[in-house]
Coordinates of N, CA and C in Angstrom, one line a residue:
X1 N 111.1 97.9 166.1 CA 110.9 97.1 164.9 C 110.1 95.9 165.3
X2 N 108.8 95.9 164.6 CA 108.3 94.5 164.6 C 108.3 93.5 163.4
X3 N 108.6 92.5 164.2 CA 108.9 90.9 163.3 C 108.0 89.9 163.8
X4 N 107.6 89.8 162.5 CA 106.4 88.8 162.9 C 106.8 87.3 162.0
X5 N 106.0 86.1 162.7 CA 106.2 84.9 162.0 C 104.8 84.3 161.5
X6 N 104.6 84.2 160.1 CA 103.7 83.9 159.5 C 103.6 82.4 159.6
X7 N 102.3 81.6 159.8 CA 103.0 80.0 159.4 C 101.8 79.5 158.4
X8 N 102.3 78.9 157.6 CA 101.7 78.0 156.7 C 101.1 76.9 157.0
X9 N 99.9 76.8 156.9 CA 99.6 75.5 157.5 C 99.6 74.5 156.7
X10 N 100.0 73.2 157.2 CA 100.4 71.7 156.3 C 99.2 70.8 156.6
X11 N 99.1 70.2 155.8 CA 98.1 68.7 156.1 C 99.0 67.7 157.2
X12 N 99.7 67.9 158.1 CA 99.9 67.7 159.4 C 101.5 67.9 159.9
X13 N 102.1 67.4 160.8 CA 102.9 67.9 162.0 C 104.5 67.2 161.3
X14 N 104.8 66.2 160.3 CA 105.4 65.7 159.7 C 106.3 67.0 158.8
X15 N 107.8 67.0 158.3 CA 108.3 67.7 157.3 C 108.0 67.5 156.0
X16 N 107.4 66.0 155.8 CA 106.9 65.5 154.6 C 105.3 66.1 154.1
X17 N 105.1 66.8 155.2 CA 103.5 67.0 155.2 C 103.1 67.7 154.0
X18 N 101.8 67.6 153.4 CA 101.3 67.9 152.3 C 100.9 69.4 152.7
X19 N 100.7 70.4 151.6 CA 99.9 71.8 151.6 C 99.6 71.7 150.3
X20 N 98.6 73.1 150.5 CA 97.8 73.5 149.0 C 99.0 75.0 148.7
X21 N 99.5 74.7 147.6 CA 100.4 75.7 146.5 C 99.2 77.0 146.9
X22 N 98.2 76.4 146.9 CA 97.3 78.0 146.9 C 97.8 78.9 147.8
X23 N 97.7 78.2 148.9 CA 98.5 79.3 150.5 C 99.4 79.9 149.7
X24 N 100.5 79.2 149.5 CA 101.9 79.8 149.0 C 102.0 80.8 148.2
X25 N 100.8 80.5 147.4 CA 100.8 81.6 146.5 C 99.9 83.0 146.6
X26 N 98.7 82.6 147.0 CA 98.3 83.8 148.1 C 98.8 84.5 148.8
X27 N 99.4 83.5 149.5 CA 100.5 84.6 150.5 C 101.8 85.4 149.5
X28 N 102.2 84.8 148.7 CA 103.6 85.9 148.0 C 102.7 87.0 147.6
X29 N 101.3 86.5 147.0 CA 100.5 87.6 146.4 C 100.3 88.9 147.5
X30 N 99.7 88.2 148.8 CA 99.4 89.5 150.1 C 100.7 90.4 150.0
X31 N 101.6 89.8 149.9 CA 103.0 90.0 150.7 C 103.7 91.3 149.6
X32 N 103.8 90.9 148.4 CA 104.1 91.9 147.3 C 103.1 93.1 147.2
X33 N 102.0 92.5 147.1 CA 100.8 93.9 147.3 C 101.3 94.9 148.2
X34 N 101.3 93.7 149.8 CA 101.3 95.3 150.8 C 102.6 95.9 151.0
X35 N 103.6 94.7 150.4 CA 105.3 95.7 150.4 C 105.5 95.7 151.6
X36 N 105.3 94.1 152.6 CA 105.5 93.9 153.5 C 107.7 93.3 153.3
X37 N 108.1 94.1 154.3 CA 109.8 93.6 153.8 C 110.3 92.3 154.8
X38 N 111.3 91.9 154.3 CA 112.0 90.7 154.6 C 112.5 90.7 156.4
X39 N 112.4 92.4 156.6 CA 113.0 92.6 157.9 C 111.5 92.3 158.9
X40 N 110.4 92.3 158.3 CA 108.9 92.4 159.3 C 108.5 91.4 159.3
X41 N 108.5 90.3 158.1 CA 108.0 88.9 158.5 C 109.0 87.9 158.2
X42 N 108.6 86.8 158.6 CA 109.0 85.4 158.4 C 108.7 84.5 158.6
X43 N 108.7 82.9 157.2 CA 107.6 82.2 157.1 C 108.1 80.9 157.8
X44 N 107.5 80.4 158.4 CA 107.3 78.8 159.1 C 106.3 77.9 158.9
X45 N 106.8 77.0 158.6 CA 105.7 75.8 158.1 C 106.4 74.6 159.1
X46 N 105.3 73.6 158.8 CA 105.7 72.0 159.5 C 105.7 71.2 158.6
X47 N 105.5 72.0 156.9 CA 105.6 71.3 156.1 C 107.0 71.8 155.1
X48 N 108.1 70.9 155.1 CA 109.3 71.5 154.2 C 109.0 72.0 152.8
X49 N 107.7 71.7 152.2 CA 107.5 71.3 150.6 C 106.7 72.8 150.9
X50 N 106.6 73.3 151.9 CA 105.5 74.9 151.7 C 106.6 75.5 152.2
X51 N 107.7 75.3 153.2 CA 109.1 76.0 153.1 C 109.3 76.7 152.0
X52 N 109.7 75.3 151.3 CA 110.5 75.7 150.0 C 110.2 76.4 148.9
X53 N 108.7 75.9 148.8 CA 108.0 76.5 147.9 C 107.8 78.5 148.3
X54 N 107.6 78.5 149.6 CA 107.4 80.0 149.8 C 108.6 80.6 149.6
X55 N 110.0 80.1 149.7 CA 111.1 80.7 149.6 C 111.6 80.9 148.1
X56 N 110.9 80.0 147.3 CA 111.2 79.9 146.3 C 110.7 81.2 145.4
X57 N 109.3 81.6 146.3 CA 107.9 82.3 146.1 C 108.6 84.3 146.6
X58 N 109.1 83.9 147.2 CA 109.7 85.0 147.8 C 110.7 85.0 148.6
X59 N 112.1 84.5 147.8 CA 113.3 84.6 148.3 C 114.3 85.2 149.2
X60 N 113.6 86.8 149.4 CA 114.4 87.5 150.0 C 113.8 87.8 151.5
X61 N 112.6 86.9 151.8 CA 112.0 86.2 153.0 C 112.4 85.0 153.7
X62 N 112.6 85.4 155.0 CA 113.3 84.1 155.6 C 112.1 82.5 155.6
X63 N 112.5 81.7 155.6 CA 111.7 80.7 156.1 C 112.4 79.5 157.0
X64 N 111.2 79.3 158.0 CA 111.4 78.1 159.0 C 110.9 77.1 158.8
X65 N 111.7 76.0 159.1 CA 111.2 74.5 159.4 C 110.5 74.5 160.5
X66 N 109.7 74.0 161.0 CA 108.9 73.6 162.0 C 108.8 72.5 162.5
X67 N 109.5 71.9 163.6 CA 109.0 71.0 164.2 C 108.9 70.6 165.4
X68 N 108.5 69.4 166.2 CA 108.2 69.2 167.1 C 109.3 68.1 167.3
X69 N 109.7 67.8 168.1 CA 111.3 67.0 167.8 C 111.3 66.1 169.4
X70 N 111.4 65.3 170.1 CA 112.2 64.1 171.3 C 113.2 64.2 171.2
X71 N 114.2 64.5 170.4 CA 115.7 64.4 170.9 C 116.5 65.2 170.0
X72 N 118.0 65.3 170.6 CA 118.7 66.2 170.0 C 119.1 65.2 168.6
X73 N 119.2 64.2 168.6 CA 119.6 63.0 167.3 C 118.3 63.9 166.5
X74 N 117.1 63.6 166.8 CA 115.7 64.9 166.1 C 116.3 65.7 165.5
X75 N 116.6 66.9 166.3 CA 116.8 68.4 166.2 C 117.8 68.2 164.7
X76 N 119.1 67.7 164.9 CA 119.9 67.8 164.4 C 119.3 67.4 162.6
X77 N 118.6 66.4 162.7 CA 118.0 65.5 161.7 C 117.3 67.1 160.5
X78 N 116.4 67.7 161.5 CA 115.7 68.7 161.3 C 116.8 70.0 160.8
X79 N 117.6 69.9 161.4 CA 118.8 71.1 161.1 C 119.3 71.0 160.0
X80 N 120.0 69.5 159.5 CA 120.4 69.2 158.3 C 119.5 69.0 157.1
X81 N 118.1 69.0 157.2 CA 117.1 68.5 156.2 C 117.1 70.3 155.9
X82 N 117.0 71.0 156.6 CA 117.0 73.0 156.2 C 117.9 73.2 155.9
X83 N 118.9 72.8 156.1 CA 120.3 73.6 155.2 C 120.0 72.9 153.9
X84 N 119.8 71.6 153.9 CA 119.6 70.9 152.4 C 118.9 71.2 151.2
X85 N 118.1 71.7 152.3 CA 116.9 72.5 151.6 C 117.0 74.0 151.2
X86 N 118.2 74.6 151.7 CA 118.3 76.3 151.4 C 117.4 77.0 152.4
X87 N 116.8 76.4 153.4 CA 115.9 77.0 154.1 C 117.0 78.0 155.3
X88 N 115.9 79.2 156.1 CA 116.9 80.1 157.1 C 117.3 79.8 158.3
X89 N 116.2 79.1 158.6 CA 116.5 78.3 160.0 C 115.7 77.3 160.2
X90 N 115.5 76.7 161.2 CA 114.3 75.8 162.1 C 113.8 76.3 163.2
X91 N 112.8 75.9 163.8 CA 111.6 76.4 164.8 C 111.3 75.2 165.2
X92 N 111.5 74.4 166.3 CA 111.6 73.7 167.2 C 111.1 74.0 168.5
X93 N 110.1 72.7 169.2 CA 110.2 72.9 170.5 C 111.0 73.4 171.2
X94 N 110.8 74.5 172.1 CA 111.7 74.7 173.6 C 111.7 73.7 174.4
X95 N 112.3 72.8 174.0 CA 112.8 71.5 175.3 C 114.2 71.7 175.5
X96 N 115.1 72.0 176.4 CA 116.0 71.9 177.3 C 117.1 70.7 176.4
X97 N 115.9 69.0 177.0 CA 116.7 68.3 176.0 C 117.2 67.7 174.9
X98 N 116.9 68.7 174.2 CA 116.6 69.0 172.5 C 117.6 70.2 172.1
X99 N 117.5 71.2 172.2 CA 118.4 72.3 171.9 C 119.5 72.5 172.7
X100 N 120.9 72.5 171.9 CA 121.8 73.0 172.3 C 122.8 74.1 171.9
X101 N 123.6 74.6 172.8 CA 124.5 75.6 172.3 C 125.3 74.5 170.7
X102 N 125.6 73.8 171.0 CA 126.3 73.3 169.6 C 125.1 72.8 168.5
X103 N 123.9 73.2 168.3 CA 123.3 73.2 167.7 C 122.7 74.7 166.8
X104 N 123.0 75.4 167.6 CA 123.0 76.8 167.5 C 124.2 77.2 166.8
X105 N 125.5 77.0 167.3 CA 126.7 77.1 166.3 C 126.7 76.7 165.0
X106 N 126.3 75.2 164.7 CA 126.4 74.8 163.6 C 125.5 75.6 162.8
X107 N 124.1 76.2 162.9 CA 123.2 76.5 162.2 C 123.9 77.9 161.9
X108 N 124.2 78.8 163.0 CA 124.4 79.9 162.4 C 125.6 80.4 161.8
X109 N 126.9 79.2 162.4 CA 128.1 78.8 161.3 C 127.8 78.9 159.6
X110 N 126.2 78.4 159.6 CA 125.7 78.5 158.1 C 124.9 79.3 157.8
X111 N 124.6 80.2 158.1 CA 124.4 81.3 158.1 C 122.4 81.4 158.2
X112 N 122.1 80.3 159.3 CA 120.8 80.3 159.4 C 120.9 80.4 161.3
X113 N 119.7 80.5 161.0 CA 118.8 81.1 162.5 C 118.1 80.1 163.5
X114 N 118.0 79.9 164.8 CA 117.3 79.0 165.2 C 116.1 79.7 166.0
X115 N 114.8 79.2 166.1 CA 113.5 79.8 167.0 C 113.5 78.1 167.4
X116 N 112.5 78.6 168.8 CA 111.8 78.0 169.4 C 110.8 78.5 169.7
X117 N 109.2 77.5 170.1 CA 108.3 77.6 170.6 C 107.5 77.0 171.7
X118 N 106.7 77.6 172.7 CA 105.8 76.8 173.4 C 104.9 76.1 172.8
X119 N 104.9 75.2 174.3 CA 102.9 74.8 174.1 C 102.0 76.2 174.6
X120 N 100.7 75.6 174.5 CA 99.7 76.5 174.5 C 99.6 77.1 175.8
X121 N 99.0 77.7 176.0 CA 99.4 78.0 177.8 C 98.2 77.3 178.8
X122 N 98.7 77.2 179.7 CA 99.6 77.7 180.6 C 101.1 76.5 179.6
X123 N 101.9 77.0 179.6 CA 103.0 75.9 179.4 C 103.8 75.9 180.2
X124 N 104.4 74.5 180.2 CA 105.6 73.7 181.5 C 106.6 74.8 181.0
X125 N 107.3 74.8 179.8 CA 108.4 75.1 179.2 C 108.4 76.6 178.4
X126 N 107.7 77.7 178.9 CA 107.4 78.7 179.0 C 107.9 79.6 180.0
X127 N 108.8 79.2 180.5 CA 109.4 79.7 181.9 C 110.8 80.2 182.0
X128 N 111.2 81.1 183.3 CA 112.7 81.6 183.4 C 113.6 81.0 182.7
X129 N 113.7 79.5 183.4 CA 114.6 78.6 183.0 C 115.1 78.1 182.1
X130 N 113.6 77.7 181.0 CA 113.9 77.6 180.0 C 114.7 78.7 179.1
X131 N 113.6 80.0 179.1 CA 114.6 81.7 178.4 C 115.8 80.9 178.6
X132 N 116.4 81.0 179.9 CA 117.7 81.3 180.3 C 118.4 80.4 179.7
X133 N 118.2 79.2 179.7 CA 118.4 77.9 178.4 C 118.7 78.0 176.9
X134 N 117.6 78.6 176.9 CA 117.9 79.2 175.1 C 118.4 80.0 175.0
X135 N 118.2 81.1 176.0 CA 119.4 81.9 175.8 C 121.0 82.0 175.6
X136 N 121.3 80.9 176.6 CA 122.3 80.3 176.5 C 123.1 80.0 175.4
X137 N 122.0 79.3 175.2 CA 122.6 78.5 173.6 C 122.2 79.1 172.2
X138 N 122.3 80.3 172.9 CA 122.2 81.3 171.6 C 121.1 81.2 170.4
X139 N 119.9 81.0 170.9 CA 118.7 80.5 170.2 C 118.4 82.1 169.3
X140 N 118.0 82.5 168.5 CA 118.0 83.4 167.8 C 116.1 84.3 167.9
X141 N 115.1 83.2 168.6 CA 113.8 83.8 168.4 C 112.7 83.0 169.3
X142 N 112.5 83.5 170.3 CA 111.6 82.4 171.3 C 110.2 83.1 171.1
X143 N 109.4 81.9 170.9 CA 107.8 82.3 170.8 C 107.1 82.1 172.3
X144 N 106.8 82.8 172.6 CA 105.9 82.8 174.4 C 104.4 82.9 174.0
X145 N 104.0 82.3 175.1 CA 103.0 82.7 175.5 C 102.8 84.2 176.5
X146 N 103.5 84.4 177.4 CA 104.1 85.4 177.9 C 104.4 86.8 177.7
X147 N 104.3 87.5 176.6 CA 105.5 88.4 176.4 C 105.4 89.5 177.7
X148 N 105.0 89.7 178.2 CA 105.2 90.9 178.6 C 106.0 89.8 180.2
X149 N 106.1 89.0 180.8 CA 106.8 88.0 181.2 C 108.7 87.9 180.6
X150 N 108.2 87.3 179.4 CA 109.6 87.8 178.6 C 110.5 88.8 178.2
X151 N 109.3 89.6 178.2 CA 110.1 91.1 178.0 C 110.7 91.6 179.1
X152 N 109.9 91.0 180.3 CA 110.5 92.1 181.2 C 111.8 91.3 181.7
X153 N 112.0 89.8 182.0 CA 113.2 89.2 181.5 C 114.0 89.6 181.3
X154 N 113.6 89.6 180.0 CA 115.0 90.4 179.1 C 115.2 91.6 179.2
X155 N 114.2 92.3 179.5 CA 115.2 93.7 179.9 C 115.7 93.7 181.1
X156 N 115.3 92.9 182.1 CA 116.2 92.8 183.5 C 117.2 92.8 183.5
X157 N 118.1 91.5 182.2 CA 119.1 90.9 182.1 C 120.2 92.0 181.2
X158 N 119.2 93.1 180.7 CA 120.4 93.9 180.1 C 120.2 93.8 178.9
X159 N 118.9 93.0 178.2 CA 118.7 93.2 176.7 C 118.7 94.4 176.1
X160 N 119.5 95.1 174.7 CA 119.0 96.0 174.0 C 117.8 96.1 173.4
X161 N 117.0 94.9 173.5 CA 115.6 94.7 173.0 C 115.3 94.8 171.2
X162 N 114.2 94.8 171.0 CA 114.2 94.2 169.6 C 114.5 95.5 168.5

């Protein structure tokens, strides 16, 4: 099964950040035409107001928050602004010092999802360590630069795979 993450792009890197309603609506349009289902994609923005709007646009599709976060006091800020919002998860940097197993709990205590992502490549935080990090903490969707790096990772470790 492939799952893919769509992202909406915002007039910049902020939750506040502005978008054109056109994307949003474009996209529910692509998305109903091709009878693409809730299990194959899911939407991420860095803007909450194209979140909401897409969820709103097509409800029975997940959507992420997007951010870029310094600290877990961040993360958490970001966690609470998506549940407020009815959003399904957050998408957050893979930093170490940013995500935690009790950040992971809380989110999917509520019945949402957490991803992470790299920088572009080569990336610092694209590595063993980190996986093994998120893994940990029960992170729900890591974006690589890597896959075939990742994958073979995870199937080392005994993954059932996707």
């Amino acid at each position: 099964l492939v799952h893919c993450f769509a992202e909406i792009k915002a007039e910049g890197a902020a939750p506040g950040a502005g978008f054109d309603e056109r994307l949003t609506a474009a996209s529910a349009a692509a998305v109903a035409e091709s009878g693409v289902l809730p299990s194959q994609l899911s939407w991420i923005s860095f803007s909450l107001g194209a979140c909401v709007d897409i969820k709103r646009r097509l409800p029975q599709h997940s959507a992420f928050l997007v951010a870029y976060v310094g600290s877990a006091a961040d993360a958490w800020a970001v966690a609470r602004t998506a549940h407020r919002s009815k959003l399904d998860g957050i998408d957050l940097n893979a930093d170490p010092a940013v995500v935690s197993a009790e950040l992971a709990e809380w989110l999917h205590a509520r019945g949402m999802r957490l991803a992470v992502w790299v920088w572009k490549a080569p990336a610092e935080n694209d590595v063993q360590e980190v996986w093994e990090h998120m893994d940990r903490c029960g992170v729900d969707y890591f974006t690589s630069n890597l896959p075939l790096g990742l994958r073979r990772w995870d199937t080392e470790r005994g993954s059932p795979g996707p």
